[in-house]
CSV table of C-alpha atoms in Angstrom, one decimal:
chain,number,residue,atom,x,y,z
K,1,UNK,CA,62.6,-7.5,-18.1
K,2,UNK,CA,59.4,-9.6,-18.2
K,3,UNK,CA,59.1,-10.4,-14.5
K,4,UNK,CA,58.9,-6.5,-13.8
K,5,UNK,CA,56.3,-6.4,-16.6
K,6,UNK,CA,54.2,-8.8,-15.5
K,7,UNK,CA,54.2,-7.4,-11.8
K,8,UNK,CA,54.0,-4.2,-12.7
K,9,UNK,CA,50.4,-5.9,-14.8
K,10,UNK,CA,49.6,-8.1,-11.8
K,11,UNK,CA,49.5,-4.6,-9.4
K,12,UNK,CA,47.2,-2.4,-12.4
K,13,UNK,CA,45.2,-5.2,-12.1
K,14,UNK,CA,44.7,-5.6,-8.5
K,15,UNK,CA,44.2,-1.3,-8.5
K,16,UNK,CA,41.6,-1.5,-10.7
K,17,UNK,CA,40.0,-4.3,-9.3
K,18,UNK,CA,39.7,-2.8,-5.6
K,19,UNK,CA,38.7,0.7,-7.4
K,20,UNK,CA,35.4,-1.2,-9.0
K,21,UNK,CA,34.3,-2.4,-6.5
K,22,UNK,CA,34.8,0.5,-4.8
K,23,UNK,CA,33.0,2.3,-7.4
K,24,UNK,CA,30.1,-0.7,-7.4
K,25,UNK,CA,29.6,0.6,-3.3
K,26,UNK,CA,29.3,3.9,-4.6
K,27,UNK,CA,26.4,3.2,-6.3
K,28,UNK,CA,24.8,0.9,-4.2
K,29,UNK,CA,25.0,-3.0,-4.4
K,30,UNK,CA,21.8,-4.4,-5.1
K,31,UNK,CA,18.4,-3.0,-7.1
K,32,UNK,CA,16.3,-0.6,-5.2
K,33,UNK,CA,12.1,-1.0,-5.9
K,34,UNK,CA,9.1,0.8,-3.6
K,35,UNK,CA,5.8,-0.4,-3.5
K,36,UNK,CA,3.2,2.1,-2.0
K,37,UNK,CA,-0.6,0.1,-0.9
K,38,UNK,CA,-2.4,0.1,2.1
K,39,UNK,CA,-3.6,-2.5,4.5
K,40,UNK,CA,-3.9,-3.6,8.1
K,41,UNK,CA,-6.3,-0.3,7.6
K,42,UNK,CA,-3.0,2.3,6.7
K,43,UNK,CA,-0.3,2.6,4.2
K,44,UNK,CA,2.1,0.4,3.5
K,45,UNK,CA,5.4,1.1,1.9
K,46,UNK,CA,7.9,-0.5,0.6
K,47,UNK,CA,11.5,-0.5,0.1
K,48,UNK,CA,12.9,-3.3,-1.0
K,49,UNK,CA,16.9,-3.7,-2.7
K,50,UNK,CA,17.3,-7.2,-4.3
K,51,UNK,CA,20.5,-9.1,-5.9
K,52,UNK,CA,18.5,-8.3,-9.1
K,53,UNK,CA,15.6,-6.4,-10.5
K,54,UNK,CA,13.7,-9.9,-10.9
K,55,UNK,CA,14.8,-10.6,-7.5
K,56,UNK,CA,13.4,-7.0,-5.8
K,57,UNK,CA,10.5,-7.7,-7.8
K,58,UNK,CA,9.0,-11.4,-7.0
K,59,UNK,CA,9.9,-10.1,-2.7
K,60,UNK,CA,7.6,-7.0,-3.3
K,61,UNK,CA,5.2,-9.4,-4.7
K,62,UNK,CA,5.8,-12.0,-2.2
K,63,UNK,CA,5.8,-9.5,0.8
K,64,UNK,CA,2.3,-8.0,-0.5
K,65,UNK,CA,0.8,-11.4,-0.7
K,66,UNK,CA,1.9,-11.9,2.2
K,67,UNK,CA,0.2,-9.2,4.7
K,68,UNK,CA,-3.0,-9.9,2.8
K,69,UNK,CA,-2.6,-13.7,4.7
K,70,UNK,CA,-1.3,-12.6,7.7
K,71,UNK,CA,-4.7,-9.7,6.9
K,72,UNK,CA,-7.0,-12.1,6.7
K,73,UNK,CA,-6.0,-14.1,10.1
K,74,UNK,CA,-5.5,-11.3,12.1
K,75,UNK,CA,-8.6,-8.4,11.3
K,76,UNK,CA,-11.0,-7.9,13.8
K,77,UNK,CA,-13.3,-6.0,11.4
K,78,UNK,CA,-13.0,-8.6,8.5
K,79,UNK,CA,-15.9,-10.7,9.4
K,80,UNK,CA,-14.7,-14.0,7.8
K,81,UNK,CA,-11.1,-13.6,9.3
K,82,UNK,CA,-10.1,-16.2,11.5
K,83,UNK,CA,-9.8,-13.7,14.4
K,84,UNK,CA,-13.5,-12.7,14.2
K,85,UNK,CA,-14.3,-16.3,13.5
K,86,UNK,CA,-12.3,-17.4,17.4
K,87,UNK,CA,-14.5,-14.0,18.5
K,88,UNK,CA,-18.0,-15.3,18.0
K,89,UNK,CA,-17.4,-18.7,18.8
K,90,UNK,CA,-15.1,-19.6,22.1
K,91,UNK,CA,-18.0,-19.0,24.3
K,92,UNK,CA,-19.1,-21.3,23.7
K,93,UNK,CA,-15.8,-23.5,24.1
K,94,UNK,CA,-12.3,-24.6,23.0
K,95,UNK,CA,-11.7,-23.0,20.0
K,96,UNK,CA,-8.4,-24.8,17.9
K,97,UNK,CA,-6.9,-21.8,16.1
K,98,UNK,CA,-3.9,-21.5,13.6
K,99,UNK,CA,0.1,-21.9,15.4
K,100,UNK,CA,0.0,-18.1,14.1
K,101,UNK,CA,-2.8,-16.6,15.9
K,102,UNK,CA,-2.3,-19.0,19.2
K,103,UNK,CA,1.2,-18.1,19.0
K,104,UNK,CA,0.8,-14.1,18.6
K,105,UNK,CA,-2.4,-14.6,21.3
K,106,UNK,CA,0.0,-16.4,24.0
K,107,UNK,CA,2.4,-13.7,23.2
K,108,UNK,CA,0.8,-10.6,23.6
K,109,UNK,CA,-0.5,-11.9,26.9
K,110,UNK,CA,2.6,-11.7,28.7
K,111,UNK,CA,3.5,-8.1,28.0
K,112,UNK,CA,-0.3,-7.9,29.2
K,113,UNK,CA,0.2,-9.6,32.9
K,114,UNK,CA,3.7,-8.0,33.5
K,115,UNK,CA,2.4,-4.8,32.3
K,116,UNK,CA,0.0,-5.2,34.6
K,117,UNK,CA,-3.2,-4.9,31.9
K,118,UNK,CA,-1.8,-1.4,30.9
K,119,UNK,CA,-1.8,-3.4,27.4
K,120,UNK,CA,-5.2,-5.5,27.5
K,121,UNK,CA,-6.0,-7.8,23.9
K,122,UNK,CA,-9.3,-8.4,25.8
K,123,UNK,CA,-10.6,-4.8,24.8
K,124,UNK,CA,-12.6,-5.7,21.9
K,125,UNK,CA,-16.0,-4.6,23.6
K,126,UNK,CA,-14.5,-1.3,24.5
K,127,UNK,CA,-13.3,-0.1,21.2
K,128,UNK,CA,-16.6,-1.2,19.7
K,129,UNK,CA,-18.1,1.4,21.9
K,130,UNK,CA,-16.0,4.4,21.3
K,131,UNK,CA,-15.8,3.5,17.6
K,132,UNK,CA,-13.1,6.4,17.6
K,133,UNK,CA,-12.3,6.8,14.1
K,134,UNK,CA,-16.3,7.0,12.7
K,135,UNK,CA,-16.6,8.5,15.9
K,136,UNK,CA,-18.9,12.1,15.9
K,137,UNK,CA,-18.3,13.8,18.5
K,138,UNK,CA,-20.7,11.0,20.7
K,139,UNK,CA,-18.8,10.6,24.6
K,140,UNK,CA,-19.9,7.2,25.4
K,141,UNK,CA,-20.9,6.2,28.8
K,142,UNK,CA,-18.0,3.5,30.1
K,143,UNK,CA,-19.9,3.4,33.9
K,144,UNK,CA,-22.4,0.7,33.3
K,145,UNK,CA,-19.8,-1.3,32.0
K,146,UNK,CA,-16.9,-0.4,33.7
K,147,UNK,CA,-18.6,-1.5,37.0
K,148,UNK,CA,-20.8,-4.8,36.1
K,149,UNK,CA,-17.1,-6.3,35.8
K,150,UNK,CA,-16.3,-6.2,32.1
K,151,UNK,CA,-13.9,-8.7,31.2
K,152,UNK,CA,-10.1,-8.8,30.5
K,153,UNK,CA,-7.6,-10.6,29.4
K,154,UNK,CA,-7.2,-13.0,32.5
K,155,UNK,CA,-10.0,-14.2,30.9
K,156,UNK,CA,-8.8,-15.9,27.5
K,157,UNK,CA,-7.9,-19.5,29.0
K,158,UNK,CA,-4.9,-21.0,26.2
K,159,UNK,CA,-4.5,-24.6,25.9
K,160,UNK,CA,-1.1,-25.4,24.7
K,161,UNK,CA,-1.8,-29.0,24.3
K,162,UNK,CA,-4.9,-29.3,21.5
K,163,UNK,CA,-3.4,-25.2,20.7
K,164,UNK,CA,-7.1,-23.9,21.8
K,165,UNK,CA,-8.6,-20.8,22.4
K,166,UNK,CA,-12.2,-20.2,25.1
K,167,UNK,CA,-13.4,-17.0,26.3
K,168,UNK,CA,-14.0,-17.8,30.4
K,169,UNK,CA,-16.5,-14.3,30.1
K,170,UNK,CA,-19.0,-13.4,28.0
K,171,UNK,CA,-18.8,-10.2,26.1
K,172,UNK,CA,-15.2,-11.0,25.3
K,173,UNK,CA,-13.4,-10.2,22.0
K,174,UNK,CA,-9.8,-10.0,21.6
K,175,UNK,CA,-8.9,-7.3,19.5
K,176,UNK,CA,-5.1,-7.7,18.6
K,177,UNK,CA,-4.2,-3.6,16.8
K,178,UNK,CA,-2.3,-2.9,19.6
K,179,UNK,CA,-0.1,-6.1,18.4
K,180,UNK,CA,-0.7,-7.1,14.8
K,181,UNK,CA,1.2,-4.7,12.2
K,182,UNK,CA,3.9,-5.4,15.0
K,183,UNK,CA,3.8,-9.3,13.7
K,184,UNK,CA,3.7,-8.3,10.7
K,185,UNK,CA,7.1,-6.5,10.5
K,186,UNK,CA,8.2,-10.2,12.2
K,187,UNK,CA,7.1,-11.8,9.4
K,188,UNK,CA,7.6,-9.5,6.6
K,189,UNK,CA,11.8,-9.2,8.4
K,190,UNK,CA,12.0,-13.3,7.9
K,191,UNK,CA,10.7,-13.6,4.2
K,192,UNK,CA,13.0,-10.3,2.9
K,193,UNK,CA,16.0,-12.7,4.5
K,194,UNK,CA,15.0,-15.3,3.1
K,195,UNK,CA,15.1,-14.4,-0.9
K,196,UNK,CA,18.5,-12.4,0.6
K,197,UNK,CA,16.7,-9.2,0.2
K,198,UNK,CA,16.9,-5.6,2.8
K,199,UNK,CA,15.9,-2.6,2.6
K,200,UNK,CA,12.6,-0.7,5.2
K,201,UNK,CA,9.2,-1.5,6.1
K,202,UNK,CA,6.3,1.1,6.9
K,203,UNK,CA,3.3,0.3,8.1
K,204,UNK,CA,1.4,3.3,9.4
K,205,UNK,CA,4.6,4.2,10.9
K,206,UNK,CA,5.7,1.1,12.5
K,207,UNK,CA,8.8,0.1,11.1
K,208,UNK,CA,11.2,-2.8,10.0
K,209,UNK,CA,14.7,-2.0,8.7
K,210,UNK,CA,16.3,-5.2,7.2
K,211,UNK,CA,20.0,-5.0,7.0
K,212,UNK,CA,21.5,-1.7,6.6
K,213,UNK,CA,21.2,1.0,3.7
K,214,UNK,CA,22.9,0.4,0.3
K,215,UNK,CA,25.8,2.6,1.4
K,216,UNK,CA,26.3,0.4,4.2
K,217,UNK,CA,25.9,3.0,6.5
K,218,UNK,CA,22.5,2.2,9.4
K,219,UNK,CA,18.7,3.9,9.1
K,220,UNK,CA,18.2,6.9,10.2
K,221,UNK,CA,14.7,6.6,11.9
K,222,UNK,CA,12.3,10.1,12.2
K,223,UNK,CA,9.7,10.5,15.5
K,224,UNK,CA,6.7,12.6,14.5
K,225,UNK,CA,5.8,15.5,16.2
K,226,UNK,CA,3.0,15.3,18.3
K,227,UNK,CA,1.7,18.5,17.1
K,228,UNK,CA,2.4,18.5,13.8
K,229,UNK,CA,2.8,14.8,12.6
K,230,UNK,CA,4.0,15.9,9.4
K,231,UNK,CA,7.2,17.3,10.5
K,232,UNK,CA,9.8,15.1,12.8
K,233,UNK,CA,10.8,16.2,16.3
K,234,UNK,CA,13.5,14.1,16.9
K,235,UNK,CA,15.8,11.5,15.2
K,236,UNK,CA,17.6,8.4,15.8
K,237,UNK,CA,19.6,5.6,14.2
K,238,UNK,CA,19.0,1.4,13.9
K,239,UNK,CA,20.7,-1.7,12.3
K,240,UNK,CA,18.4,-4.7,12.0
K,241,UNK,CA,15.4,-3.3,14.2
K,242,UNK,CA,12.0,-2.8,15.0
K,243,UNK,CA,10.4,0.8,15.6
K,244,UNK,CA,6.6,1.2,16.5
K,245,UNK,CA,4.8,4.5,17.7
K,246,UNK,CA,1.8,5.0,19.9
K,247,UNK,CA,0.5,8.4,19.9
K,248,UNK,CA,-2.3,10.5,21.1
K,249,UNK,CA,-2.3,12.2,17.8
K,250,UNK,CA,-3.3,8.9,15.7
K,251,UNK,CA,-6.5,8.7,15.3
K,252,UNK,CA,-9.3,11.4,17.3
K,253,UNK,CA,-12.0,13.2,17.7
K,254,UNK,CA,-12.3,16.2,19.7
K,255,UNK,CA,-15.6,17.3,21.9
K,256,UNK,CA,-15.4,20.6,23.4
K,257,UNK,CA,-11.7,21.2,22.8
K,258,UNK,CA,-11.1,17.8,24.5
K,259,UNK,CA,-9.7,14.9,22.4
K,260,UNK,CA,-10.1,11.4,22.8
K,261,UNK,CA,-7.8,9.1,21.2
K,262,UNK,CA,-7.3,6.0,20.9
K,263,UNK,CA,-5.8,4.0,23.4
K,264,UNK,CA,-7.9,3.3,25.9
K,265,UNK,CA,-7.0,3.0,29.8
K,266,UNK,CA,-7.9,-1.1,30.2
K,267,UNK,CA,-9.0,0.1,34.3
K,268,UNK,CA,-10.4,3.2,33.6
K,269,UNK,CA,-12.7,2.2,30.2
K,270,UNK,CA,-11.3,5.8,28.6
K,271,UNK,CA,-8.8,7.1,26.4
K,272,UNK,CA,-5.4,6.9,28.4
K,273,UNK,CA,-4.4,10.1,30.0
K,274,UNK,CA,-0.8,9.7,31.3
K,275,UNK,CA,0.6,13.2,30.1
K,276,UNK,CA,2.4,11.3,27.4
K,277,UNK,CA,2.5,12.3,24.0
K,278,UNK,CA,3.5,9.9,22.2
K,279,UNK,CA,6.1,6.8,23.2
K,280,UNK,CA,8.5,4.9,20.9
K,281,UNK,CA,10.3,1.8,20.9
K,282,UNK,CA,12.6,0.1,19.4
K,283,UNK,CA,14.4,-3.6,19.6
K,284,UNK,CA,14.2,-6.5,17.9
K,285,UNK,CA,11.3,-7.9,17.4
K,286,UNK,CA,8.1,-6.4,15.7
K,287,UNK,CA,5.3,-7.4,18.0
K,288,UNK,CA,7.1,-6.9,21.4
K,289,UNK,CA,7.7,-3.0,20.3
K,290,UNK,CA,4.2,-2.7,19.4
K,291,UNK,CA,2.6,-4.3,22.7
K,292,UNK,CA,5.5,-2.3,24.5
K,293,UNK,CA,4.0,1.2,23.3
K,294,UNK,CA,0.9,0.7,24.0
K,295,UNK,CA,1.1,-0.7,27.8
K,296,UNK,CA,4.4,1.9,28.1
K,297,UNK,CA,1.8,5.1,27.0
K,298,UNK,CA,-0.9,3.2,29.2
K,299,UNK,CA,1.5,3.3,32.0
K,300,UNK,CA,3.2,6.9,31.7
K,301,UNK,CA,7.0,8.3,32.6
K,302,UNK,CA,7.3,6.6,35.5
K,303,UNK,CA,5.8,3.0,34.4
K,304,UNK,CA,7.5,2.9,31.3
K,305,UNK,CA,10.7,3.2,32.4
K,306,UNK,CA,9.5,0.8,35.1
K,307,UNK,CA,8.4,-1.8,32.8
K,308,UNK,CA,10.6,-1.0,30.6
K,309,UNK,CA,13.3,-3.1,32.5
K,310,UNK,CA,11.7,-6.0,31.9
K,311,UNK,CA,13.0,-5.7,28.2
K,312,UNK,CA,17.5,-4.7,28.3
K,313,UNK,CA,17.0,-5.2,24.4
K,314,UNK,CA,14.5,-3.0,23.7
K,315,UNK,CA,15.3,1.3,24.2
K,316,UNK,CA,12.5,3.9,24.8
K,317,UNK,CA,11.9,7.7,23.5
K,318,UNK,CA,8.9,9.6,25.8
K,319,UNK,CA,7.7,12.1,24.4
K,320,UNK,CA,5.5,14.6,27.2
K,321,UNK,CA,4.4,17.7,27.4
K,322,UNK,CA,3.1,20.0,24.2
K,323,UNK,CA,4.2,22.8,22.7
K,324,UNK,CA,6.7,25.5,24.7
K,325,UNK,CA,6.9,22.5,27.3
K,326,UNK,CA,8.0,19.3,25.3
K,327,UNK,CA,10.1,16.9,26.2
K,328,UNK,CA,11.5,14.0,24.6
K,329,UNK,CA,13.9,11.8,26.9
K,330,UNK,CA,15.3,8.4,26.0
K,331,UNK,CA,16.3,5.0,28.0
K,332,UNK,CA,17.6,2.1,26.8
K,333,UNK,CA,19.4,0.6,23.8
K,334,UNK,CA,18.3,4.1,21.5
K,335,UNK,CA,21.1,6.3,19.9
K,336,UNK,CA,19.5,9.4,18.9
K,337,UNK,CA,20.6,12.0,16.6
K,338,UNK,CA,21.1,16.0,16.6
T,1,UNK,CA,60.2,-5.2,-28.6
T,2,UNK,CA,56.2,-5.7,-30.0
T,3,UNK,CA,55.7,-8.2,-26.6
T,4,UNK,CA,56.8,-4.9,-24.5
T,5,UNK,CA,54.1,-2.6,-26.3
T,6,UNK,CA,51.6,-5.3,-26.2
T,7,UNK,CA,51.0,-5.1,-22.9
T,8,UNK,CA,52.0,-1.1,-21.9
T,9,UNK,CA,48.9,-0.6,-24.5
T,10,UNK,CA,46.5,-3.0,-22.5
T,11,UNK,CA,47.2,-1.6,-19.7
T,12,UNK,CA,46.8,1.9,-20.6
T,13,UNK,CA,43.4,0.7,-21.8
T,14,UNK,CA,42.0,-0.7,-18.9
T,15,UNK,CA,43.5,2.1,-17.0
T,16,UNK,CA,41.4,4.4,-19.2
T,17,UNK,CA,38.5,2.2,-19.3
T,18,UNK,CA,38.2,2.1,-15.3
T,19,UNK,CA,38.8,5.7,-14.7
T,20,UNK,CA,35.5,6.0,-17.4
T,21,UNK,CA,33.6,4.0,-15.7
T,22,UNK,CA,34.9,5.7,-11.9
T,23,UNK,CA,34.2,9.5,-13.2
T,24,UNK,CA,30.6,8.1,-14.9
T,25,UNK,CA,29.5,6.2,-11.7
T,26,UNK,CA,30.5,9.8,-9.9
T,27,UNK,CA,29.7,12.2,-11.6
T,28,UNK,CA,26.4,10.7,-13.4
T,29,UNK,CA,23.1,12.8,-12.4
T,30,UNK,CA,21.0,11.3,-9.4
T,31,UNK,CA,18.1,9.7,-10.4
T,32,UNK,CA,16.7,11.4,-6.9
T,33,UNK,CA,17.6,14.8,-8.0
T,34,UNK,CA,13.6,15.9,-9.5
T,35,UNK,CA,10.9,16.1,-7.1
T,36,UNK,CA,7.9,14.6,-8.0
T,37,UNK,CA,5.0,12.9,-6.2
T,38,UNK,CA,3.8,9.7,-7.1
T,39,UNK,CA,0.2,9.0,-7.4
T,40,UNK,CA,-0.8,5.7,-6.5
T,41,UNK,CA,-4.3,3.6,-6.0
T,42,UNK,CA,-4.5,-0.1,-5.5
T,43,UNK,CA,-0.8,0.0,-5.2
T,44,UNK,CA,-0.7,1.0,-8.9
T,45,UNK,CA,1.3,4.9,-10.4
T,46,UNK,CA,-1.9,5.8,-11.8
T,47,UNK,CA,-0.2,9.6,-12.1
T,48,UNK,CA,2.7,11.1,-11.8
T,49,UNK,CA,3.9,15.1,-11.1
T,50,UNK,CA,6.7,17.6,-11.5
T,51,UNK,CA,6.7,19.5,-8.1
T,52,UNK,CA,10.3,21.2,-8.3
T,53,UNK,CA,9.9,22.2,-12.7
T,54,UNK,CA,7.0,24.3,-12.5
T,55,UNK,CA,6.7,27.4,-10.0
T,56,UNK,CA,2.2,27.6,-10.6
T,57,UNK,CA,-0.1,25.5,-9.0
T,58,UNK,CA,-2.2,22.7,-10.2
T,59,UNK,CA,-5.8,21.4,-9.2
T,60,UNK,CA,-5.7,17.9,-10.4
T,61,UNK,CA,-9.0,15.9,-10.2
T,62,UNK,CA,-8.4,11.8,-9.7
T,63,UNK,CA,-11.1,9.4,-9.8
T,64,UNK,CA,-10.7,6.2,-8.3
T,65,UNK,CA,-13.1,3.2,-8.2
T,66,UNK,CA,-13.9,4.4,-5.0
T,67,UNK,CA,-14.8,8.3,-5.3
T,68,UNK,CA,-12.2,11.4,-6.8
T,69,UNK,CA,-9.6,13.5,-4.9
T,70,UNK,CA,-8.9,16.6,-5.4
T,71,UNK,CA,-4.8,17.5,-4.8
T,72,UNK,CA,-3.0,20.3,-5.3
T,73,UNK,CA,0.5,21.0,-6.8
T,74,UNK,CA,2.4,23.4,-6.0
T,75,UNK,CA,6.7,23.8,-6.6
T,76,UNK,CA,8.0,21.6,-4.2
T,77,UNK,CA,4.9,20.3,-2.3
T,78,UNK,CA,1.9,19.0,-2.9
T,79,UNK,CA,-1.8,18.6,-0.5
T,80,UNK,CA,-5.0,16.9,-0.4
T,81,UNK,CA,-7.0,19.8,-1.7
T,82,UNK,CA,-10.8,17.8,-1.4
T,83,UNK,CA,-12.5,14.5,-1.5
T,84,UNK,CA,-15.7,12.6,-1.5
T,85,UNK,CA,-14.3,10.4,1.1
T,86,UNK,CA,-16.6,9.7,4.4
T,87,UNK,CA,-14.3,11.0,6.6
T,88,UNK,CA,-11.7,13.7,4.8
T,89,UNK,CA,-9.4,12.8,6.6
T,90,UNK,CA,-6.5,13.0,4.2
T,91,UNK,CA,-7.7,16.9,3.3
T,92,UNK,CA,-6.2,17.5,6.8
T,93,UNK,CA,-2.5,16.0,6.0
T,94,UNK,CA,-1.3,19.4,4.9
T,95,UNK,CA,1.9,20.1,2.4
T,96,UNK,CA,3.9,17.3,2.0
T,97,UNK,CA,7.8,18.2,0.6
T,98,UNK,CA,9.0,15.2,0.5
T,99,UNK,CA,9.4,14.6,4.1
T,100,UNK,CA,8.6,10.7,4.2
T,101,UNK,CA,5.2,10.6,5.5
T,102,UNK,CA,3.1,9.9,2.4
T,103,UNK,CA,-0.4,11.6,2.0
T,104,UNK,CA,-3.2,8.3,2.6
T,105,UNK,CA,-7.0,8.3,1.5
T,106,UNK,CA,-7.3,5.2,3.5
T,107,UNK,CA,-11.2,5.0,2.0
T,108,UNK,CA,-10.0,5.3,-1.5
T,109,UNK,CA,-7.5,2.8,-1.6
T,110,UNK,CA,-5.2,6.0,-2.8
T,111,UNK,CA,-1.5,7.1,-1.4
T,112,UNK,CA,0.0,9.6,-2.5
T,113,UNK,CA,4.2,9.8,-2.4
T,114,UNK,CA,6.4,12.4,-3.0
T,115,UNK,CA,10.3,11.5,-4.0
T,116,UNK,CA,13.2,13.0,-4.7
T,117,UNK,CA,14.0,14.9,-1.5
T,118,UNK,CA,17.2,14.1,-0.2
T,119,UNK,CA,15.2,13.7,3.7
T,120,UNK,CA,16.9,13.3,6.6
T,121,UNK,CA,15.1,10.2,7.9
T,122,UNK,CA,14.5,7.3,5.6
T,123,UNK,CA,11.6,6.5,7.7
T,124,UNK,CA,9.3,8.2,10.0
T,125,UNK,CA,7.5,7.2,12.4
T,126,UNK,CA,3.9,8.0,14.1
């Protein structure tokens, strides 16, 4: 009699344990906190889930501190950043730099080379000339600059032994706008994982997911419609990954109905006219996603697909045309949603 | 007799408690049912506006250490009506209804985020 009763109790307790676990799962795992601030000249949205409220709050504080630290290294506009100091002195001779700055330049140069110069991190002079973000309609003359053989990424000399950088050509200035947000995504991802947190980060459209959603599902990412950036044109699903988009609708000015956007083609010195409205790249590393989205935008559809063959772990979404002629094509490991 | 009743009573209480907990979790009102807009300056929430409990359109002036922003909040949406920032890009960002994309005024370190809607995406890349 007692044995039967004990078995019965064990069964009920077992059912209750399973039920409680299901209930915990339904109610979400951990505590989620959000933060919205500005960084790298854009908006930084953090959604972090930690084991406790204190863990999640502390992680958000550390992510913001890490962002500020990296901005002091990679900022082009801050005259006191490490990059600005490098740009002022590297033409005079080799300059020793931090491990992070050296590594980001080195990784970026690999994409510059592989893309045949479609990505060029030595565009500081051209970006200053166009000053797209503050330009009120003045189209600069780039002919003289281009004819005089302006510097390129090939004029950057790296020395791994003493971690130094030297510029071989006068006027060269490194601008890391095409890669720094992606590297930040990687750094913040590592910090969140070290602190046993999951979540999603969005830095001006560059996204990093860490782990899975609290319901155990993968993340749903929308891609802004180039004609109406406040709405999504298409969606795809990712696990833990980075996402970066380069588009002609993000920063631009218009003169006589012609749009002059911020993604410059190093070969012409002018805004890239490749027929693409936006390129989204998703994959394991943020820096590569960021760099490849810019390179692919400059290369155009065919060149982009050729380049992506070197990166089989990365998926790409290309949006071209406009209005009724808008087309979306996907290539590589990217799972689009209906 | 008492040795038989007690465990049964205990089992009954445990089942009742378990069912109540499960019921509470399943039917509790979601924290995100009401549509609201959170306005941040320098990363801190300075104002929260209810967008679902009203039919009227309101204009709210937000004073930041860097300048002012005029925000229009109506039923189910919010938009930047005006600002004294240099480029006024924020005034061209349209109405937001909880699609996940915030309104941003970079010169004024101001971010507006609509919460409570169930967006079809966890994030939007742009």
